Short mmCIF file of C-alpha atoms and ligand atoms in Angstrom, two decimals:
data_model
loop_
_atom_site.label_atom_id
_atom_site.label_comp_id
_atom_site.label_asym_id
_atom_site.label_seq_id
_atom_site.Cartn_x
_atom_site.Cartn_y
_atom_site.Cartn_z
CA MET A 90 -0.95 4.88 2.81
CA SER A 91 -1.31 7.86 5.24
CA ALA A 92 -1.51 8.02 8.88
CA ARG A 93 -5.22 8.05 8.84
CA ASP A 94 -5.48 5.06 6.41
CA SER A 95 -3.25 2.86 8.48
CA GLY A 96 -5.27 3.28 11.70
CA ALA A 97 -8.66 2.47 12.88
CA ARG A 98 -11.55 3.25 10.60
CA ASP A 99 -13.98 6.03 11.49
CA GLY A 100 -17.43 5.43 12.88
CA ARG A 101 -16.64 2.68 15.47
CA THR A 102 -15.83 2.51 19.04
CA VAL A 103 -12.42 3.93 18.83
CA TYR A 104 -10.28 5.54 21.30
CA ARG A 105 -7.41 7.91 19.83
CA ILE A 106 -4.50 9.30 21.79
CA ARG A 107 -2.10 11.84 20.11
CA TRP A 108 1.18 12.74 21.64
CA LEU A 109 1.33 16.50 21.07
CA PRO A 110 4.41 17.31 19.18
CA GLY A 111 6.92 19.39 21.20
CA THR A 112 5.37 18.55 24.50
CA ASP A 113 4.97 15.85 27.05
CA ARG A 114 1.19 15.94 26.83
CA LEU A 115 -1.09 13.33 25.53
CA HIS A 116 -4.42 14.25 23.95
CA ALA A 117 -7.17 11.70 24.33
CA SER A 118 -10.38 11.60 22.37
CA CYS A 119 -13.26 9.19 23.00
CA PHE A 120 -15.62 7.96 20.47
CA CYS A 121 -18.41 9.88 22.00
CA GLY A 122 -16.56 13.19 21.19
CA ALA A 123 -14.98 13.93 24.59
CA GLU A 124 -11.51 15.16 24.46
CA ARG A 125 -8.92 15.83 27.38
CA GLU A 126 -5.25 16.21 27.77
CA PHE A 127 -2.93 14.11 30.13
CA GLU A 128 0.48 13.78 31.31
CA ASP A 129 0.11 10.18 32.46
CA PRO A 130 -0.97 7.38 30.23
CA VAL A 131 -2.35 5.33 33.07
CA ILE A 132 -4.64 8.28 34.29
CA LEU A 133 -5.52 8.89 30.64
CA TRP A 134 -6.63 5.14 30.13
CA ASP A 135 -8.75 5.35 33.40
CA TRP A 136 -10.48 8.34 32.02
CA LEU A 137 -11.09 7.00 28.54
CA LEU A 138 -12.32 3.60 29.75
CA GLY A 139 -14.50 5.31 32.31
CA HIS A 140 -16.74 6.48 29.54
CA PRO A 141 -19.43 7.86 29.90
CA GLU A 142 -18.48 9.12 33.36
CA GLY A 143 -17.01 12.59 33.08
CA HIS A 144 -17.15 12.58 29.20
CA LEU A 145 -18.66 15.96 28.19
CA PRO A 146 -19.08 16.21 24.48
CA ARG A 147 -17.15 19.21 23.13
CA PRO A 148 -18.87 22.32 25.05
CA PRO A 149 -21.25 24.07 22.72
CA ALA A 150 -20.06 27.56 21.62
CA GLU A 151 -21.38 30.30 23.97
CA HIS A 152 -23.92 31.89 21.73
CA ASP A 153 -25.85 28.74 21.26
CA SER A 154 -26.15 27.93 24.92
CA PRO A 155 -28.51 30.48 26.55
CA ALA A 156 -28.25 30.64 30.27
CA PRO A 157 -31.05 28.77 32.00
CA ALA A 158 -33.82 31.03 33.26
CA ALA A 159 -33.35 29.51 36.64
CA ALA A 160 -30.65 27.19 37.99
CA LEU A 161 -31.80 23.80 38.76
CA VAL A 162 -30.62 22.84 42.32
CA MET B 146 0.43 -5.03 35.35
CA ILE B 147 1.78 -7.49 32.78
CA VAL B 148 -0.95 -9.93 31.81
CA THR B 149 0.01 -13.43 32.72
CA GLU B 150 -3.26 -15.21 32.27
CA PHE B 151 -3.91 -16.90 28.86
CA ALA B 152 -6.62 -15.85 26.57
CA ARG B 153 -8.38 -19.10 25.60
CA ASN B 154 -10.83 -19.52 22.77
CA GLN B 155 -8.40 -17.95 20.41
CA TRP B 156 -6.25 -18.84 17.42
CA TYR B 157 -2.60 -19.34 17.92
CA VAL B 158 0.27 -19.87 15.54
CA ALA B 159 1.61 -23.26 16.46
CA ALA B 160 4.24 -23.56 13.59
CA TYR B 161 5.08 -22.50 10.04
CA GLY B 162 3.63 -24.76 7.52
CA HIS B 163 7.07 -25.79 6.39
CA GLU B 164 7.86 -27.21 9.86
CA VAL B 165 4.88 -29.66 9.88
CA GLY B 166 5.34 -32.67 7.51
CA ARG B 167 5.77 -36.34 7.60
CA ARG B 168 7.70 -36.15 10.81
CA GLN B 169 5.85 -35.33 14.14
CA LEU B 170 6.52 -32.05 15.56
CA GLY B 171 5.63 -31.30 19.34
CA ARG B 172 4.75 -27.88 20.63
CA THR B 173 3.28 -26.78 24.03
CA ILE B 174 0.73 -24.04 23.64
CA LEU B 175 -1.02 -22.62 26.54
CA ASN B 176 0.32 -25.34 28.54
CA GLU B 177 -1.29 -27.92 26.31
CA PRO B 178 1.16 -30.47 24.63
CA ILE B 179 0.18 -30.56 21.03
CA LEU B 180 1.35 -32.95 18.20
CA LEU B 181 1.39 -31.67 14.50
CA TRP B 182 1.81 -33.64 11.57
CA ARG B 183 0.76 -33.98 7.95
CA THR B 184 -1.54 -36.62 6.38
CA GLU B 185 -0.42 -38.15 3.11
CA ASP B 186 -2.63 -35.95 1.23
CA GLY B 187 -1.09 -32.84 2.79
CA ARG B 188 -3.46 -31.80 5.52
CA ALA B 189 -2.07 -30.48 8.82
CA VAL B 190 -3.48 -32.01 11.84
CA ALA B 191 -3.08 -31.15 15.53
CA MET B 192 -3.93 -33.48 18.34
CA ALA B 193 -2.86 -34.06 22.01
CA ASP B 194 0.68 -35.13 22.24
CA ARG B 195 0.17 -37.72 25.11
CA CYS B 196 -0.70 -41.29 24.45
CA VAL B 197 -3.97 -42.20 26.34
CA HIS B 198 -2.21 -45.43 27.48
CA ARG B 199 0.72 -44.21 29.67
CA ARG B 200 1.08 -40.71 28.46
CA PHE B 201 4.18 -41.22 26.29
CA PRO B 202 4.63 -38.21 23.90
CA LEU B 203 3.65 -39.17 20.40
CA SER B 204 6.12 -36.54 19.26
CA GLU B 205 9.04 -38.36 20.63
CA SER B 206 11.06 -41.20 18.95
CA PRO B 207 10.29 -44.09 18.57
CA SER B 208 6.80 -42.78 18.11
CA HIS B 209 6.39 -42.52 14.41
CA LEU B 210 3.88 -42.17 11.42
CA VAL B 211 2.58 -45.04 9.22
CA GLY B 212 0.64 -43.77 6.46
CA ASP B 213 -2.13 -41.69 8.00
CA ARG B 214 -1.61 -43.09 11.54
CA VAL B 215 0.53 -42.23 14.44
CA VAL B 216 1.96 -45.19 16.37
CA CYS B 217 3.04 -44.70 19.94
CA GLY B 218 6.56 -45.56 20.50
CA TYR B 219 6.11 -47.12 23.82
CA HIS B 220 3.42 -49.85 23.49
CA GLY B 221 2.11 -49.30 20.02
CA PHE B 222 -1.31 -47.71 20.45
CA THR B 223 -2.28 -46.38 17.08
CA TYR B 224 -4.34 -43.34 16.26
CA GLY B 225 -5.91 -41.81 13.08
CA PRO B 226 -5.95 -38.09 12.13
CA ASP B 227 -9.34 -37.75 14.03
CA GLY B 228 -7.62 -38.86 17.21
CA VAL B 229 -9.45 -42.10 17.36
CA CYS B 230 -7.44 -45.13 18.50
CA VAL B 231 -7.49 -47.85 15.84
CA ALA B 232 -5.15 -50.38 17.29
CA VAL B 233 -4.20 -51.62 20.75
CA PRO B 234 -1.53 -54.23 21.09
CA ALA B 235 -2.53 -57.82 21.50
CA GLN B 236 -6.29 -57.39 21.92
CA GLN B 237 -9.37 -56.89 19.69
CA ARG B 238 -11.17 -54.66 21.76
CA ILE B 239 -10.47 -50.97 21.71
CA PRO B 240 -11.70 -48.94 24.74
CA ARG B 241 -14.20 -46.33 23.72
CA THR B 242 -12.43 -43.68 25.61
CA ALA B 243 -9.10 -44.31 23.63
CA ARG B 244 -9.18 -41.17 21.71
CA LEU B 245 -6.90 -38.13 21.51
CA ARG B 246 -8.26 -34.63 21.67
CA THR B 247 -7.87 -32.95 18.44
CA TYR B 248 -7.52 -29.24 17.73
CA PRO B 249 -9.14 -27.12 14.79
CA VAL B 250 -6.39 -26.09 12.32
CA VAL B 251 -6.40 -23.31 9.74
CA GLU B 252 -3.30 -23.07 7.37
CA GLN B 253 -3.01 -19.57 6.27
CA ASP B 254 -0.27 -17.12 5.11
CA SER B 255 2.49 -19.69 5.85
CA PHE B 256 1.34 -20.27 9.34
CA VAL B 257 -0.40 -23.37 10.93
CA TRP B 258 -2.90 -21.83 13.33
CA VAL B 259 -4.48 -23.92 16.10
CA TRP B 260 -7.63 -23.01 18.10
CA ILE B 261 -7.05 -23.43 21.78
CA GLY B 262 -10.20 -23.37 23.78
CA ASP B 263 -13.25 -25.03 25.19
CA ARG B 264 -15.70 -24.15 22.49
CA GLU B 265 -15.49 -24.36 18.60
CA PRO B 266 -14.17 -21.45 16.74
CA GLY B 267 -17.49 -21.34 14.65
CA ASP B 268 -16.91 -18.53 12.07
CA THR B 269 -13.88 -16.98 13.78
CA LEU B 270 -10.93 -16.99 11.60
CA PRO B 271 -7.37 -16.13 12.39
CA PRO B 272 -6.19 -12.57 11.39
CA ARG B 273 -4.34 -12.32 8.11
CA ALA B 274 -0.67 -11.55 7.15
CA PRO B 275 -0.97 -11.99 3.27
CA TRP B 276 2.47 -10.56 2.49
CA LEU B 277 4.15 -13.69 3.75
CA VAL B 278 2.69 -15.75 0.73
CA SER B 279 2.38 -12.91 -1.79
CA PRO B 280 4.32 -13.21 -5.03
CA ASP B 281 4.98 -9.33 -4.73
CA TYR B 282 6.96 -9.77 -1.60
CA ALA B 283 10.02 -11.82 -0.64
CA THR B 284 9.97 -13.29 2.94
CA VAL B 285 12.47 -14.55 5.38
CA CYS B 286 11.42 -16.05 8.80
CA GLY B 287 12.20 -17.83 11.87
CA MET B 288 11.13 -18.76 15.35
CA GLU B 289 13.07 -18.06 18.59
CA PRO B 290 12.05 -19.72 21.89
CA LEU B 291 11.73 -17.26 24.60
CA ASN B 292 12.06 -17.93 28.30
CA ALA B 293 9.70 -15.28 29.47
CA ARG B 294 6.08 -14.71 29.73
CA TYR B 295 4.35 -13.68 26.61
CA GLY B 296 3.25 -10.30 28.15
CA LEU B 297 6.80 -9.16 28.00
CA LEU B 298 7.02 -9.70 24.48
CA VAL B 299 3.65 -7.78 23.82
CA ASP B 300 5.16 -4.88 25.82
CA ASN B 301 8.41 -5.02 23.88
CA LEU B 302 6.87 -5.06 20.49
CA LEU B 303 4.14 -2.34 21.19
CA ASP B 304 6.92 0.20 22.33
CA LEU B 305 9.53 0.48 19.50
CA SER B 306 11.38 3.24 21.31
CA HIS B 307 13.43 0.45 22.56
CA GLU B 308 15.05 0.06 19.15
CA THR B 309 17.20 3.10 19.88
CA TYR B 310 18.80 1.58 22.97
CA LEU B 311 18.58 -2.29 22.44
CA HIS B 312 18.97 -2.38 18.87
CA GLY B 313 21.34 0.57 18.10
CA GLY B 314 23.51 -0.17 15.00
CA TYR B 315 20.77 -2.67 13.51
CA ILE B 316 17.33 -1.06 13.36
CA GLY B 317 17.60 1.62 15.90
CA THR B 318 18.55 5.41 15.46
CA PRO B 319 17.92 8.39 17.68
CA GLU B 320 14.83 9.47 15.91
CA VAL B 321 12.80 6.43 16.94
CA ALA B 322 13.01 7.24 20.66
CA GLU B 323 12.59 10.91 19.95
CA THR B 324 9.33 10.86 17.70
CA PRO B 325 6.07 11.03 19.33
CA ILE B 326 3.54 8.38 18.71
CA THR B 327 -0.13 8.18 17.94
CA THR B 328 -2.24 5.42 19.50
CA GLU B 329 -5.72 3.99 18.66
CA VAL B 330 -7.73 1.36 19.99
CA ASP B 331 -10.54 -0.10 17.86
CA GLU B 332 -12.76 -1.41 20.60
CA ASP B 333 -15.21 -3.41 18.21
CA ALA B 334 -12.38 -5.02 16.07
CA GLY B 335 -10.14 -5.52 19.15
CA ILE B 336 -7.09 -4.08 17.45
CA VAL B 337 -4.38 -1.61 18.80
CA TYR B 338 -2.68 0.68 16.39
CA VAL B 339 0.57 2.72 17.14
CA SER B 340 2.04 4.91 14.66
CA ARG B 341 5.32 6.70 14.50
CA HIS B 342 6.32 8.80 11.51
CA MET B 343 9.70 10.03 11.20
CA ASP B 344 10.03 12.74 8.62
CA ASP B 345 13.75 13.01 8.49
CA ALA B 346 15.73 10.30 10.20
CA ALA B 347 19.02 8.33 9.93
CA CYS B 348 18.82 5.24 7.98
CA PRO B 349 19.85 2.33 10.16
CA PRO B 350 22.11 -0.51 8.55
CA PHE B 351 18.97 -2.74 8.38
CA TYR B 352 17.40 -0.59 5.69
CA ALA B 353 20.47 1.11 4.34
CA GLU B 354 22.00 -2.18 3.25
CA SER B 355 18.92 -3.82 2.05
CA THR B 356 17.43 -0.91 -0.01
CA GLY B 357 20.82 0.80 -0.97
CA ILE B 358 19.59 4.24 0.27
CA LYS B 359 22.65 6.40 1.11
CA GLY B 360 21.14 9.42 2.82
CA ARG B 361 18.33 10.32 5.32
CA ILE B 362 15.02 8.72 5.16
CA THR B 363 11.38 9.32 5.73
CA ARG B 364 10.41 6.35 8.10
CA TRP B 365 7.09 5.35 9.03
CA GLN B 366 6.24 2.56 11.50
CA ASP B 367 2.54 1.61 11.63
CA ILE B 368 1.82 -1.08 14.13
CA GLU B 369 -1.23 -3.12 14.04
CA TYR B 370 -1.69 -5.59 17.00
CA HIS B 371 -4.36 -8.24 16.80
CA PRO B 372 -4.31 -9.67 20.27
CA PRO B 373 -3.53 -12.03 21.35
CA CYS B 374 -1.25 -13.70 18.72
CA LEU B 375 -0.57 -11.53 15.61
CA TYR B 376 1.49 -8.46 15.38
CA LEU B 377 1.99 -6.56 12.13
CA LEU B 378 4.57 -3.62 11.61
CA HIS B 379 3.98 -1.83 8.40
CA SER B 380 7.32 -0.15 7.69
CA ARG B 381 7.73 2.39 4.96
CA ILE B 382 11.14 3.70 4.15
CA ALA B 383 11.75 6.45 1.49
CA PRO B 384 14.69 8.98 0.80
CA VAL B 385 13.87 12.26 2.40
CA GLY B 386 12.05 14.48 -0.22
CA SER B 387 10.20 11.45 -2.15
CA PRO B 388 6.60 11.93 -2.95
CA PRO B 389 4.16 10.56 -0.42
CA PRO B 390 1.81 7.84 -1.22
CA ALA B 391 -0.61 8.74 -4.06
CA ALA B 392 -4.27 9.15 -3.44
CA ASP B 393 -5.14 5.73 -4.84
CA GLY B 394 -2.86 3.92 -2.40
CA THR B 395 0.14 3.37 -4.83
CA ASP B 396 3.48 4.32 -3.43
CA SER B 397 6.22 3.53 -6.02
CA HIS B 398 8.86 5.88 -4.37
CA ALA B 399 9.05 3.90 -1.16
CA PHE B 400 10.22 0.61 0.07
CA HIS B 401 7.81 -1.37 2.21
CA VAL B 402 8.68 -3.88 4.73
CA GLU B 403 6.03 -5.97 6.54
CA VAL B 404 7.54 -7.31 9.76
CA VAL B 405 5.23 -9.88 11.30
CA TYR B 406 5.42 -11.50 14.73
CA ALA B 407 3.27 -14.41 16.15
CA ILE B 408 3.43 -14.30 20.01
CA THR B 409 2.25 -17.79 21.17
CA PRO B 410 2.42 -18.45 24.80
CA SER B 411 3.80 -21.90 25.58
CA THR B 412 3.82 -21.88 29.41
CA GLU B 413 3.46 -19.30 32.13
CA ASN B 414 7.10 -18.32 31.41
CA SER B 415 7.98 -19.38 27.97
CA THR B 416 6.76 -18.09 24.65
CA TYR B 417 7.37 -18.98 21.12
CA ASP B 418 8.56 -15.85 19.24
CA PHE B 419 7.71 -16.25 15.50
CA TRP B 420 9.19 -13.59 13.34
CA ALA B 421 8.97 -12.85 9.47
CA VAL B 422 10.18 -10.10 7.41
CA ALA B 423 8.55 -9.47 3.88
CA ARG B 424 9.82 -6.92 1.52
CA ASP B 425 8.52 -5.53 -1.77
CA PHE B 426 12.00 -4.87 -3.23
CA ALA B 427 15.08 -6.91 -4.42
CA LEU B 428 12.80 -9.83 -4.71
CA ASP B 429 15.15 -12.29 -6.27
CA ASP B 430 18.35 -11.09 -4.44
CA GLU B 431 19.59 -13.82 -2.29
CA LYS B 432 22.07 -11.50 -0.68
CA VAL B 433 19.43 -9.11 0.54
CA SER B 434 17.45 -12.16 1.87
CA ASP B 435 20.51 -13.45 3.74
CA PHE B 436 21.27 -10.11 5.14
CA LEU B 437 17.69 -9.43 6.39
CA ARG B 438 17.38 -12.99 7.83
CA ASP B 439 20.63 -12.57 9.70
CA SER B 440 20.01 -9.04 10.91
CA ASN B 441 16.46 -9.62 12.07
CA ARG B 442 17.38 -12.90 13.82
CA THR B 443 20.13 -10.87 15.62
CA VAL B 444 17.67 -8.22 16.63
CA VAL B 445 15.24 -10.97 17.90
CA LEU B 446 17.95 -12.51 19.88
CA GLN B 447 18.73 -9.11 21.47
CA ASP B 448 15.05 -8.89 22.60
CA VAL B 449 15.27 -12.55 23.68
CA ALA B 450 18.27 -11.95 25.92
CA ALA B 451 16.82 -8.87 27.49
CA LEU B 452 13.23 -10.39 28.13
CA ASN B 453 14.81 -13.63 29.61
CA THR B 454 16.63 -11.41 32.06
CA LEU B 455 13.60 -9.41 32.72
CA GLU B 456 11.72 -12.58 33.42
CA GLU B 457 14.14 -13.82 35.98
CA VAL B 458 14.00 -10.43 37.65
CA ILE B 459 10.16 -10.32 37.70
CA ALA B 460 9.81 -13.97 38.76
CA ARG B 461 11.98 -13.19 41.98
CA GLU B 462 9.97 -10.48 43.17
CA PRO B 463 6.35 -11.20 42.44
CA ASP B 464 4.71 -9.29 45.29
CA ARG B 465 7.01 -6.28 45.01
CA TYR B 466 6.55 -5.76 41.42
CA GLN B 467 6.43 -2.20 40.61
CA GLU B 468 6.69 -0.18 37.42
CA LEU B 469 6.26 3.24 36.14
CA SER B 470 4.44 3.95 32.78
CA VAL B 471 5.29 7.05 30.67
CA ASN B 472 3.99 8.36 27.17
CA ILE B 473 5.81 5.74 25.09
CA ASP B 474 3.91 3.03 27.09
CA THR B 475 0.42 4.27 25.72
CA GLY B 476 0.06 1.48 23.19
CA GLY B 477 1.47 -1.33 25.48
CA LEU B 478 -1.09 -0.29 28.16
CA ALA B 479 -3.93 -0.58 25.66
CA ALA B 480 -2.77 -4.04 24.60
CA ARG B 481 -2.54 -5.08 28.21
CA ARG B 482 -6.27 -4.15 28.60
CA LEU B 483 -7.38 -6.04 25.67
CA LEU B 484 -5.46 -9.07 26.73
CA ALA B 485 -6.81 -9.04 30.14
CA ARG B 486 -10.28 -8.55 28.84
CA MET B 487 -9.95 -11.58 26.52
CA ALA B 488 -8.18 -13.67 29.24
CA GLY B 489 -11.03 -13.07 31.67
CA ASP B 490 -13.82 -12.40 29.38
CA VAL B 491 -14.35 -9.04 31.11
CA PRO B 492 -16.40 -6.39 29.55
CA ALA B 493 -14.14 -3.59 28.16
CA SER B 494 -15.57 -0.97 30.53
CA GLN B 495 -14.54 -2.95 33.63
CA THR B 496 -10.95 -3.53 32.68
CA ALA B 497 -8.67 -1.19 34.44
CA VAL B 498 -5.38 -0.44 32.92
CA ARG B 499 -2.56 -0.96 35.51
S1 FES C 134 2.17 -45.22 26.42
FE1 FES C 134 1.69 -45.26 24.32
S2 FES C 134 1.21 -47.25 24.01
FE2 FES C 134 1.72 -47.24 26.14
FE1 FE2 C 135 13.13 -5.27 19.73
ZN1 ZN C 136 -16.75 8.78 25.98
#
């Protein structure tokens, strides 16, 4: 058994929270790919369960996100 | 908030199989008085524990079994395993409504599971704890009544950092409270996972005496909670420096203990705390069995004492109830949310964690 094997299987609706070693911070990742760090587990769960609100998938690297020709207002 | 509502339409552990026999057993589950007994051919049955006549408990003496029938100890109404009344004293006609409610029963992994709900279970089966009946494991078990709401026991078991303080000298060492956890919630399956892997920890007496390990250990705690009732703690203990588990899953250098709890709400403020400890070593060593049984019971009673106290405190201040959650509570908060959803049939996205 490894840490991974003992937990939830991939490819499902799974929320993951890692306590970052050596810190007081919690790293949350949603099944949609959104990630964020928190210091309070209650606020963390509010954000995770608020999916999709405010859940931006990992920001694309700069070179593959050309600036829009004109900003939409 | 601690969840106080009951999740109906779920399987609950009502008893161990060995508790149910040719003597009636009464248990109250989700406020429903339930009578458990076994037919002559060994089938466990569960039915309402109140006689339809004047509500005398069928689990109370002088109520008794005669063959596959339960005879009420007050005026003699007699019922079959299907709950149907088959005899009424001094008259031929049996009222059509003279029937006890029966409950679906599954006997599995040493437990008698009972379905409490308004609809039938259909294909839904109770979650598994196969170690408890596996020939590769030796198991000790027990049940302690808890005078506290079940949510307090869920909180307690989902956050094992309390081992360091409440169970020091038994299963707690400083490393438990010091080591960060990872938490996962499988929304589709409705399972909460909490893992704490200690690379180099002191070996508490519970494991030192049972395994014979003298030095420091690698200690893994992998919790798998299947709300509402079943809690599994996969515990892996190995001397520091032992090889990790092989790729094929074999793990011959480590000791494995499967700690199983069934959390069955009885009333709003009482709970059945079923506990079992299954090990894959020293299988025939009675001394190890006795030691683990005594130690785990002691640990459970430490929790029971603490939670009974907590229940009294909380019950006295219902509207002033305030608490503060920190990182160690991440798993407990997830469990509360799943329970609230099951209790209220609320969609996941609308269950706030508080
Ligand atoms: S109460 Fe059971 S027979 Fe009267
Ligand atoms: Fe405990
Ligand atoms: Zn999301």
